[in-house]
Coordinates of N, CA, C and O in Angstrom, one line a residue:
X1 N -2.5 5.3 -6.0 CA -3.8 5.1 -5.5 C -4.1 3.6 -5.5 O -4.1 3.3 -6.7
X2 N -4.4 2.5 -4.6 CA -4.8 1.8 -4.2 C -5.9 1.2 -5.2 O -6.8 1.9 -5.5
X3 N -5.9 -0.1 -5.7 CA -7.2 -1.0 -6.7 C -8.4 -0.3 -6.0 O -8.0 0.2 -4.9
X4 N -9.7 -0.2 -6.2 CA -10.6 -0.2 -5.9 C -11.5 -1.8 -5.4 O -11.2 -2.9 -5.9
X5 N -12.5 -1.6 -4.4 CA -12.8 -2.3 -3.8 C -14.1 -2.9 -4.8 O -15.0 -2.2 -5.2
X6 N -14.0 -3.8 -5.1 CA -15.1 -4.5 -5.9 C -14.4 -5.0 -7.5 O -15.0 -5.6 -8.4
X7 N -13.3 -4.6 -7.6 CA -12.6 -4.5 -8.9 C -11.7 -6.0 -9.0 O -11.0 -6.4 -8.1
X8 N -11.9 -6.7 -10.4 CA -10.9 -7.7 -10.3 C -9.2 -7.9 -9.5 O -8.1 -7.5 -9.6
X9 N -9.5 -8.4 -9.1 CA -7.7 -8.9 -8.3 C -6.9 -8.8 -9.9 O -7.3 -9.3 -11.0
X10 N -5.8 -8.0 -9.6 CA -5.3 -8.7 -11.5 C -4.4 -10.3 -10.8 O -4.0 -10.7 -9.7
X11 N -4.3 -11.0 -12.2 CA -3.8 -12.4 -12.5 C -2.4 -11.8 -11.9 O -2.0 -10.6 -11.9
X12 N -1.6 -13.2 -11.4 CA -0.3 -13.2 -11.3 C 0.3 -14.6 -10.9 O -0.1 -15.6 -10.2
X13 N 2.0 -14.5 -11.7 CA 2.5 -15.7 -11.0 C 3.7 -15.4 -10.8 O 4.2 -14.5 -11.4
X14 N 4.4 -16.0 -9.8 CA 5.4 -15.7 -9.1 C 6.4 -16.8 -8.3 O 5.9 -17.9 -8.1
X15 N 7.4 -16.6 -8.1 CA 8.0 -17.5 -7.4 C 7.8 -16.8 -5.8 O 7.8 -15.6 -5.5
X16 N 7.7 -18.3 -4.5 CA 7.7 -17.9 -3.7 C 9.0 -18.0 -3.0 O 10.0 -18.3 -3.7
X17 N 9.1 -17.9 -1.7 CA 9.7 -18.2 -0.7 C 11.3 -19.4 -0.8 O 12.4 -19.4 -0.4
X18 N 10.5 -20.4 -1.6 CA 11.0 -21.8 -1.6 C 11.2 -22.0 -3.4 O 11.6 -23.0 -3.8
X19 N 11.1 -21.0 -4.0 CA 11.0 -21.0 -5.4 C 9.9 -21.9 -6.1 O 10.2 -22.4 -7.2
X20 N 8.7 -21.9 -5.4 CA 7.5 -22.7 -6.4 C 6.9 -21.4 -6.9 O 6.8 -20.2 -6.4
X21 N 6.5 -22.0 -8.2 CA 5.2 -21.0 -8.4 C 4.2 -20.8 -8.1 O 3.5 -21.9 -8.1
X22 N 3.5 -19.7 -7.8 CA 2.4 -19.5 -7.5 C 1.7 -18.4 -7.9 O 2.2 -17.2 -8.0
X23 N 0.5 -18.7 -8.2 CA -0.3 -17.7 -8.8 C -1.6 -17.9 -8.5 O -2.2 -19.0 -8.3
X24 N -2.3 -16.3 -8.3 CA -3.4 -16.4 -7.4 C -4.5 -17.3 -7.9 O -5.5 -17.6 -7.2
X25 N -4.4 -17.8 -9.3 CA -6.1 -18.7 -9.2 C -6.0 -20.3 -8.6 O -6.9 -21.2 -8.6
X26 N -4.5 -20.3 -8.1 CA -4.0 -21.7 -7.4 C -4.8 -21.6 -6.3 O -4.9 -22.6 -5.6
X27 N -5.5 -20.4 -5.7 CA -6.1 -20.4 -4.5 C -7.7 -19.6 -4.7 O -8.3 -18.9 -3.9
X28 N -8.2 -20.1 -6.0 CA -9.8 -20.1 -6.5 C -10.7 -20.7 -4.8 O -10.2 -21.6 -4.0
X29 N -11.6 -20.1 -4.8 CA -12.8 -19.9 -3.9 C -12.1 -20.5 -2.6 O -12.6 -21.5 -2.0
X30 N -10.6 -19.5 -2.2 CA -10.3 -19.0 -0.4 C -10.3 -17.8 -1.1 O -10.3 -17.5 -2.3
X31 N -10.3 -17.1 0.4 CA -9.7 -15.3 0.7 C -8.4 -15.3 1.0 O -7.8 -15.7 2.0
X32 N -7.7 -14.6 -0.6 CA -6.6 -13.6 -0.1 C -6.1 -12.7 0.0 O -6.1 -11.8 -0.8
X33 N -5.3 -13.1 1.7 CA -4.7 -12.1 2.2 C -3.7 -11.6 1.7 O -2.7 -11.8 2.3
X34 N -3.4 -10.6 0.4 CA -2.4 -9.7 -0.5 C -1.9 -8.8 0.6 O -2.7 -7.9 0.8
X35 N -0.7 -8.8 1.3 CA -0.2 -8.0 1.5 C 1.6 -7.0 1.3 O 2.5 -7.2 2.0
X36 N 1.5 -6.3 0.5 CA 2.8 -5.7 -0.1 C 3.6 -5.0 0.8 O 3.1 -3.9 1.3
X37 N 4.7 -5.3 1.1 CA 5.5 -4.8 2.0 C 7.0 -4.2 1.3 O 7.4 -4.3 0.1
X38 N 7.6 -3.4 2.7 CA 8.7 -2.4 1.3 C 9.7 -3.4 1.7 O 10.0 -3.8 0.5
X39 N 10.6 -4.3 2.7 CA 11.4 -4.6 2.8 C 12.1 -5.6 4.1 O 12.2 -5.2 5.2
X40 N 12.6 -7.1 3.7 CA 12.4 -7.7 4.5 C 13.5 -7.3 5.4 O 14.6 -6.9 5.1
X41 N 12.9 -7.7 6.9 CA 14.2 -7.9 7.8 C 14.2 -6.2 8.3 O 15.2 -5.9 9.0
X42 N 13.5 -5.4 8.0 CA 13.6 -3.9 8.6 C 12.1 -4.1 9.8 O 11.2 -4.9 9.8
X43 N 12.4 -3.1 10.6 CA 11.3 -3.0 11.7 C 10.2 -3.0 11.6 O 9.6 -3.8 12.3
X44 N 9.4 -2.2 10.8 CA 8.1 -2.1 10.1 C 8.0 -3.8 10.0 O 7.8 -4.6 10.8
X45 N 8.1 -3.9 8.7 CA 7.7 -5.2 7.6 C 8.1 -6.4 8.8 O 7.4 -7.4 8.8
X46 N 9.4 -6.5 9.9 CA 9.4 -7.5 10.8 C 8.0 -7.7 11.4 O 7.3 -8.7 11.1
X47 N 7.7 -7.1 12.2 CA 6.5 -6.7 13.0 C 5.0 -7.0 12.7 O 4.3 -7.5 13.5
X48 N 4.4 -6.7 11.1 CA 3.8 -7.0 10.2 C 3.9 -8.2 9.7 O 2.8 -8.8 9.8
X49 N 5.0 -9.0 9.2 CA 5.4 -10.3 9.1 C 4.8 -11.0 10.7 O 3.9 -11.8 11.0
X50 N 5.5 -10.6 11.4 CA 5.3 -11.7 12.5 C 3.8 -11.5 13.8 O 3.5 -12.1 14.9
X51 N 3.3 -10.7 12.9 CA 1.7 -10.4 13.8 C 0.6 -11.6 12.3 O -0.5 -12.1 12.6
X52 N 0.9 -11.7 11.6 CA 0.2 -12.8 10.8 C 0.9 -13.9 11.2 O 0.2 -14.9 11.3
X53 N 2.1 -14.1 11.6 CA 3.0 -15.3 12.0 C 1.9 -15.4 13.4 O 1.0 -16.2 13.3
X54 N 2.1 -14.8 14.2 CA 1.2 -15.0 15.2 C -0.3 -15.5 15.8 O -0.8 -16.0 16.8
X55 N -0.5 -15.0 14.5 CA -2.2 -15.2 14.4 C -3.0 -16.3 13.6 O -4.2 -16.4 13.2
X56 N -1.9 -17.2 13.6 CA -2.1 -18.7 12.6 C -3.4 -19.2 13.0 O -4.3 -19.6 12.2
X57 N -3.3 -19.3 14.5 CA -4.4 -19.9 14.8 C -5.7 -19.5 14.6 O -6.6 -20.3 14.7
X58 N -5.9 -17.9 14.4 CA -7.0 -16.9 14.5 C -8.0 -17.2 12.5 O -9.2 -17.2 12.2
X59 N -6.6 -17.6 11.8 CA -6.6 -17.6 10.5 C -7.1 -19.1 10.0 O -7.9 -19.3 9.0
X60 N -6.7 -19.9 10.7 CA -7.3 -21.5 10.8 C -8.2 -22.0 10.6 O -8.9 -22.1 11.6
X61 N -8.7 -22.7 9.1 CA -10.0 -23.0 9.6 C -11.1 -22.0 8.7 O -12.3 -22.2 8.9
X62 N -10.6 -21.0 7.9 CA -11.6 -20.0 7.4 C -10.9 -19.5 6.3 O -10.7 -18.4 5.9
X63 N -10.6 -20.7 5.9 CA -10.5 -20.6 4.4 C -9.5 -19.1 3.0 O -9.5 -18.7 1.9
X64 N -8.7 -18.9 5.0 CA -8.1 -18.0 4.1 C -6.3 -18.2 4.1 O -5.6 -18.8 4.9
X65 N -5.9 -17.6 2.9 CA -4.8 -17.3 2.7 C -3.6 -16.4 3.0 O -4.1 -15.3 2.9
X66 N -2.4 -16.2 3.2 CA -1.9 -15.0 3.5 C -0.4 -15.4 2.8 O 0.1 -16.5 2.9
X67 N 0.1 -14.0 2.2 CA 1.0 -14.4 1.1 C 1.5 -12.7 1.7 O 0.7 -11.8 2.0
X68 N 2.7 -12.6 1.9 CA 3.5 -11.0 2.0 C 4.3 -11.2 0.4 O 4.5 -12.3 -0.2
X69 N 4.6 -10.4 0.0 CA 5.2 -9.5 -1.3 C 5.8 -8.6 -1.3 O 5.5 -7.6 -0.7
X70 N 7.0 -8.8 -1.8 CA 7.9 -7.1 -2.0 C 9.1 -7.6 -2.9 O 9.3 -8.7 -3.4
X71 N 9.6 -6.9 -3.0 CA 10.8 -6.8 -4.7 C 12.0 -7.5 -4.2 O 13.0 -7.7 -4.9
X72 N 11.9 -7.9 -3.0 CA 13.3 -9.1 -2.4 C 12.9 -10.2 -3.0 O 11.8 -10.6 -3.2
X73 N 14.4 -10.6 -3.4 CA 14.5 -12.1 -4.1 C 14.4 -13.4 -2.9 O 14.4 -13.2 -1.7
X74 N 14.3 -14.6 -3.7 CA 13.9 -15.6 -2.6 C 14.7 -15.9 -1.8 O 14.4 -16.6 -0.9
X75 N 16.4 -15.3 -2.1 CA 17.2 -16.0 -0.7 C 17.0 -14.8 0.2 O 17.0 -15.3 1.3
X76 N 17.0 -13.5 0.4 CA 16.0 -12.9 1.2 C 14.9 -13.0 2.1 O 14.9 -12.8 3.3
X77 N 13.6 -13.6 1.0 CA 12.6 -14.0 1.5 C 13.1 -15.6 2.8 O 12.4 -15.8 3.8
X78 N 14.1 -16.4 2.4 CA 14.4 -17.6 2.8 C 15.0 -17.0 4.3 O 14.4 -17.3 5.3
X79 N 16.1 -16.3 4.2 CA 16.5 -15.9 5.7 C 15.8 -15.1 6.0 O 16.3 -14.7 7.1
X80 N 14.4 -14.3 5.5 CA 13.6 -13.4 6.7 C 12.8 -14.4 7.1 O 12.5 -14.4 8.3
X81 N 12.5 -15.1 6.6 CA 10.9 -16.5 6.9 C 11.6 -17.5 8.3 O 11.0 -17.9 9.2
X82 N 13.3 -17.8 8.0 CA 14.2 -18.6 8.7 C 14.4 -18.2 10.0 O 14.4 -19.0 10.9
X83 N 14.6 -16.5 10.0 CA 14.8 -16.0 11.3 C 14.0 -15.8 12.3 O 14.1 -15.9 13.5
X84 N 12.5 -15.2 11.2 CA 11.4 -15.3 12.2 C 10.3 -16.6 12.3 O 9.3 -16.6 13.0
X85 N 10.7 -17.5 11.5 CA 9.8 -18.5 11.3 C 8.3 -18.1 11.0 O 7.3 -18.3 11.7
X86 N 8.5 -17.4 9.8 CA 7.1 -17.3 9.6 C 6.9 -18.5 8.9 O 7.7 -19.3 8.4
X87 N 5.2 -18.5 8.8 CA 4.4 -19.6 8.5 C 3.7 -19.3 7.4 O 2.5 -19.7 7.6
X88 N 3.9 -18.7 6.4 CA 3.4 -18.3 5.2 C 4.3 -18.1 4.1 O 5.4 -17.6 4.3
X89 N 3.9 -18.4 3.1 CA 4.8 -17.8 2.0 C 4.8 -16.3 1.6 O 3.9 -15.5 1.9
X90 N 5.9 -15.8 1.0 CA 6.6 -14.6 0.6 C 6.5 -15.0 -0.6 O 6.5 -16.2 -0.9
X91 N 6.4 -13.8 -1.5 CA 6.5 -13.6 -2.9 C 7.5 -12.9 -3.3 O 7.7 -11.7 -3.2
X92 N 8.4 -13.9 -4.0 CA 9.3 -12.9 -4.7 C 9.1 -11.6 -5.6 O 7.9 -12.0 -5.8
X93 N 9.1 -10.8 -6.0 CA 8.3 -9.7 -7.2 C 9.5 -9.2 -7.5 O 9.4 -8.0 -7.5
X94 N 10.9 -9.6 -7.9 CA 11.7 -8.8 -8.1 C 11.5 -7.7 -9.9 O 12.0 -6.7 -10.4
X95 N 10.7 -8.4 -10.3 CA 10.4 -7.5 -11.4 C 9.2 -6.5 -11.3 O 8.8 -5.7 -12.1
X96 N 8.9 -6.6 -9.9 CA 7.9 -5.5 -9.5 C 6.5 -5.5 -10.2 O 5.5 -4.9 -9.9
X97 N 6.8 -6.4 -11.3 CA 5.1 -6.6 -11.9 C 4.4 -6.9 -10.7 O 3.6 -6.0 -10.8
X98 N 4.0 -7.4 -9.7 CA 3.0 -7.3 -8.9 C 2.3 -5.9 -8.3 O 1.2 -5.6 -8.2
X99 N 3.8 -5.2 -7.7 CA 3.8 -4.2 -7.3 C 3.3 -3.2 -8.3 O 2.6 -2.2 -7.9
X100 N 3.6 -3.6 -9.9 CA 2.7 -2.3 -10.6 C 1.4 -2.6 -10.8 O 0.6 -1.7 -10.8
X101 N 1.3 -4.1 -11.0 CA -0.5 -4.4 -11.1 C -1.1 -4.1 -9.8 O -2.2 -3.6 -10.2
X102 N -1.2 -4.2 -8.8 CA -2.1 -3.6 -7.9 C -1.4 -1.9 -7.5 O -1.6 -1.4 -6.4
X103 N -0.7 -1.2 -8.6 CA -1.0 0.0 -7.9 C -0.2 0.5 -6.5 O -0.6 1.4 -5.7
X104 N 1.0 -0.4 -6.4 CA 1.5 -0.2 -4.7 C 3.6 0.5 -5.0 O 4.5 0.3 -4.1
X105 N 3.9 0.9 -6.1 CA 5.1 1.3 -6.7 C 5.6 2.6 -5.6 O 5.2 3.8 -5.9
X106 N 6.4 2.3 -4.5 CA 7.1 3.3 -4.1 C 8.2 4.2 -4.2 O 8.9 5.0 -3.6
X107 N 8.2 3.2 -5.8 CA 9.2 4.1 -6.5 C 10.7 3.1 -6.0 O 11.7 3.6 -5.4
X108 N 10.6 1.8 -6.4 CA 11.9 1.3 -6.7 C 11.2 -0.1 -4.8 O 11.8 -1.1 -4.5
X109 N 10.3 0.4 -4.2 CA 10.1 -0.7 -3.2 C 7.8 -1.0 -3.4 O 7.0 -0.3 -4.0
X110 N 7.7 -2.0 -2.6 CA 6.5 -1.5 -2.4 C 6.4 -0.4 -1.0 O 7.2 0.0 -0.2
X111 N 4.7 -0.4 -1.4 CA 4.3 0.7 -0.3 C 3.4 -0.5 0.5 O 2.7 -1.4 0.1
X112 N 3.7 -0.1 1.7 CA 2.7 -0.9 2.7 C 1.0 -0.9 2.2 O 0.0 -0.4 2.7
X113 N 0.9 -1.5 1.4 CA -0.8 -2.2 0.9 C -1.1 -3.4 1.5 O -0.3 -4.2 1.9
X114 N -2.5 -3.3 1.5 CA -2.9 -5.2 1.4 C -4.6 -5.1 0.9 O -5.5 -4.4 1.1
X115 N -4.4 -6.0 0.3 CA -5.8 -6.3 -0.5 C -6.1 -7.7 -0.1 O -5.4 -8.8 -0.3
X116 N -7.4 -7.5 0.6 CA -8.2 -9.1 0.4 C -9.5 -9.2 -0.8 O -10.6 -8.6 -1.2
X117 N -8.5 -10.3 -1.0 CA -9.2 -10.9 -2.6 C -10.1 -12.1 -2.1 O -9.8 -13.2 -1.5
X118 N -11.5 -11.6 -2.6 CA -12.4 -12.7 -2.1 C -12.7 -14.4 -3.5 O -12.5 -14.5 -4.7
X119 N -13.3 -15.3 -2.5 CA -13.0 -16.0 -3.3 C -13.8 -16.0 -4.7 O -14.4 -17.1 -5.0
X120 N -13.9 -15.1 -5.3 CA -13.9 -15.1 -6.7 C -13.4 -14.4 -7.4 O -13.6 -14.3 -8.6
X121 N -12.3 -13.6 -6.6 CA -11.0 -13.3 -7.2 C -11.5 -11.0 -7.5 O -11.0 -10.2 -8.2
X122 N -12.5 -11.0 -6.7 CA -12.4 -9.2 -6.7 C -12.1 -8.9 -5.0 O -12.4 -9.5 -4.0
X123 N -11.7 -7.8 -5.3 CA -11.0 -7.2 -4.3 C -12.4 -7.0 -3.3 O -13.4 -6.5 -3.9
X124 N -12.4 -7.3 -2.1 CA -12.9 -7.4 -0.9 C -12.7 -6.1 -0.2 O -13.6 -5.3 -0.2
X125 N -11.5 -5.8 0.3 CA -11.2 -4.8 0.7 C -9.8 -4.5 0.9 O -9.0 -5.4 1.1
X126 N -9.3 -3.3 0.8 CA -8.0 -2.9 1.0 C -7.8 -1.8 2.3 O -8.6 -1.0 2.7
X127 N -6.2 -2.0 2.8 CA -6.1 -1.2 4.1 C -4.6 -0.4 3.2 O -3.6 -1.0 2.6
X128 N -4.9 0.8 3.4 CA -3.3 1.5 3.1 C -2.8 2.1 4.3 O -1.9 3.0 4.2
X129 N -3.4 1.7 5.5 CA -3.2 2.6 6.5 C -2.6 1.7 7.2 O -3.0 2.0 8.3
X130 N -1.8 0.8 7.4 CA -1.7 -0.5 8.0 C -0.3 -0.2 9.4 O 0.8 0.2 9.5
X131 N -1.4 -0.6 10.3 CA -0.8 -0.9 12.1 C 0.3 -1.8 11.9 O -0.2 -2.8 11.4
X132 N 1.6 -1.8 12.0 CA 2.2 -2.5 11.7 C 2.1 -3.8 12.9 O 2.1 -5.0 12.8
X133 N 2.1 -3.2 13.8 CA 1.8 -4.3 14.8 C 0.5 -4.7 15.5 O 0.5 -5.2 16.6
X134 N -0.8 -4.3 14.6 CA -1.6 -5.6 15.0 C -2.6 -5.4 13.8 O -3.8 -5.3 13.7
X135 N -1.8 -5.4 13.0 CA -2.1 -5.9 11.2 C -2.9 -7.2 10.6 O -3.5 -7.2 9.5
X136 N -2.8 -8.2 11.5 CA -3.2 -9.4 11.1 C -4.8 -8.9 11.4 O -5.8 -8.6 10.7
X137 N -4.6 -9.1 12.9 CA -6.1 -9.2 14.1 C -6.7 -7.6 12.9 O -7.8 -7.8 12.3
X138 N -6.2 -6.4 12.7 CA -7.1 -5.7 11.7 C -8.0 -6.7 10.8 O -9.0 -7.2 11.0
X139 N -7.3 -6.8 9.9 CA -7.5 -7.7 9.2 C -8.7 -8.5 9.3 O -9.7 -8.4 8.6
X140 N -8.4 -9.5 10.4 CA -9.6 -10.6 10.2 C -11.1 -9.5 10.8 O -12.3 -9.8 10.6
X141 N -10.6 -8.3 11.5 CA -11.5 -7.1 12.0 C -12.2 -7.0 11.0 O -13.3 -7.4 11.1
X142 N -11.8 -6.4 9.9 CA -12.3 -6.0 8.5 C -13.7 -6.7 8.1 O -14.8 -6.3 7.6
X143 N -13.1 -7.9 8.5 CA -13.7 -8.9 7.2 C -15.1 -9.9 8.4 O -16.0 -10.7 8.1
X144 N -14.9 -9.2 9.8 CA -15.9 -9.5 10.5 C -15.6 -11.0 11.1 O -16.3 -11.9 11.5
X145 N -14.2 -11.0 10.9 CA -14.1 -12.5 11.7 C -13.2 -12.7 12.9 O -12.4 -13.6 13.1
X146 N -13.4 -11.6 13.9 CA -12.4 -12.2 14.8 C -13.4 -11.5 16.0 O -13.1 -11.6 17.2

């Protein structure tokens, strides 16, 4: 079952993409875009990945963030980001502590979640239902900005 909406984002730090760390109070008063995915480089999570790749411009400018997550290590995350050129960082989680603190454990992957964390760090809203291919544009739907 999915964090509830109004409930603290929990703390986290992580290595990304490029192996920096990061952790969410690095991004104190923007909106982020938490989204947990099961696995890079499969059809789903491509599609998903590259509809926020897409939508850079829609995202621009409004103070928000967008970070994908799942239990792949960063030379993974490096050739999924390489092939599709995405334009955001990936989160490594290979120890799945992210995946258990918000609740998204598919039992060895994540489950397709996404939580936006507003900027004071409580959950905004969450989608478990997620369009794989026009995920982003939901998204900014949600939140009344597109």
């Amino acid at each position: 079952m999915p964090l509830a909406v109004g409930t603290d984002a929990p703390a986290f730090t992580v290595k990304d993409t490029n192996g920096n760390t990061v952790s969410l109070s690095d991004f104190a008063g923007k909106t982020v875009v938490l989204y947990f995915y099961p696995k890079d480089d499969t059809p789903g999570c491509t599609k998903q990945a590259c509809s926020f790749r897409d939508a850079k411009d829609d995202y621009q400018g409004k103070d928000i963030v967008v970070l994908g997550v799942s239990a792949d290590d960063e030379a993974s995350h490096q050739a999924f980001t390489q092939k599709y050129n995405l334009n955001f960082p990936l989160l490594a989680d290979t120890d799945h502590s992210l995946i258990k603190a918000y609740d998204v454990d598919g039992g060895g992957y994540a489950k397709r979640v996404t939580y936006v964390i507003d900027a004071q760090g409580k959950i905004a809203h969450v989608d478990a239902s997620v369009n794989t291919a026009t995920h982003a544009g939901d998204v900014l739907a949600a939140l009344g900005l597109n």
